[in-house]
Amino acid sequence: MAASQNNDPEKSLKNVMTLYGAALFLGLAISIFAHHLEDVSGFLTFLVPAAVLYFFVLFAYFKKGMFRKIAYGIMAIIGLISLFMIFYLEITGGH
């Protein structure tokens, strides 16, 4: 007897994005030991908030209503900051 199939594409996408995030941030955490970073606390200061933000936005996106709007807002802010940083680093020479 064949196993029942789950035909909910939103749930499948959520599972894929959760696994992707877990693999991404665990891989980055392991890179601390693989690359012998000197400033581990500085790297973790980036890594932990980035992971929290990623999983919060993922959680918010798959909720209905206001949470999805919050997720879109956060993604828009991240996109605008990224565009700003492109020009800022070009103008200042990356220093």
XYZ file of C-alpha atoms in Angstrom:
95
model
C 0.000 0.000 0.000
C 1.465 3.348 -1.031
C 2.050 6.065 1.526
C -0.385 8.962 1.397
C 0.981 12.002 -0.388
C 0.895 15.491 1.046
C -0.154 17.816 -1.771
C 0.151 21.055 0.209
C 2.767 23.104 -1.680
C 2.937 25.782 1.042
C 3.850 23.214 3.699
C 6.440 21.665 1.387
C 7.990 25.089 0.741
C 8.074 25.833 4.458
C 9.853 22.531 5.123
C 12.407 23.194 2.372
C 13.084 26.741 3.600
C 13.433 25.543 7.201
C 15.898 22.827 6.192
C 17.775 25.333 4.012
C 18.079 27.779 6.913
C 19.214 25.075 9.315
C 21.858 23.830 6.860
C 22.995 27.375 6.074
C 23.463 28.549 9.640
C 24.887 25.259 10.904
C 27.358 25.347 8.026
C 28.360 28.884 8.923
C 28.767 27.888 12.579
C 30.969 24.939 11.617
C 33.083 27.253 9.462
C 34.341 28.859 12.675
C 36.355 25.703 13.320
C 37.126 24.880 9.689
C 38.667 28.283 8.912
C 40.168 29.092 12.339
C 38.584 32.536 12.600
C 40.343 34.993 14.873
C 37.298 37.132 15.741
C 34.819 34.420 16.744
C 32.729 36.743 18.919
C 32.362 39.219 16.058
C 31.298 36.444 13.705
C 28.774 35.120 16.226
C 27.483 38.672 16.706
C 26.519 38.515 13.025
C 25.478 34.873 12.850
C 23.039 34.651 15.763
C 20.927 37.730 14.885
C 20.948 36.717 11.209
C 19.629 33.253 12.100
C 16.976 34.696 14.430
C 15.875 37.173 11.761
C 15.765 34.481 9.070
C 13.599 32.128 11.096
C 11.353 34.966 12.318
C 10.722 36.139 8.761
C 10.134 32.533 7.682
C 7.645 32.049 10.526
C 5.918 35.359 9.780
C 5.689 34.701 6.042
C 3.797 31.445 6.481
C 1.298 32.990 8.899
C -1.722 34.652 7.377
C -2.734 38.287 7.690
C -0.607 40.845 9.480
C 2.385 38.534 10.003
C 2.841 38.140 6.250
C 2.800 41.938 5.852
C 5.470 42.195 8.550
C 7.596 39.649 6.677
C 7.262 41.643 3.443
C 8.200 44.823 5.309
C 11.313 43.259 6.825
C 12.376 41.883 3.430
C 11.865 45.330 1.857
C 13.953 47.005 4.572
C 16.753 44.450 4.116
C 16.643 45.032 0.350
C 16.820 48.827 0.728
C 19.685 48.609 3.207
C 21.533 46.305 0.797
C 21.105 48.796 -2.048
C 22.285 51.623 0.200
C 25.367 49.609 1.209
C 26.314 49.046 -2.438
C 26.562 52.788 -3.047
C 28.027 53.580 0.350
C 30.850 51.085 -0.066
C 31.501 52.274 -3.613
C 31.714 55.909 -2.510
C 33.880 55.246 0.538
C 36.095 52.660 -1.147
C 34.965 49.933 1.241
C 36.609 51.528 4.304
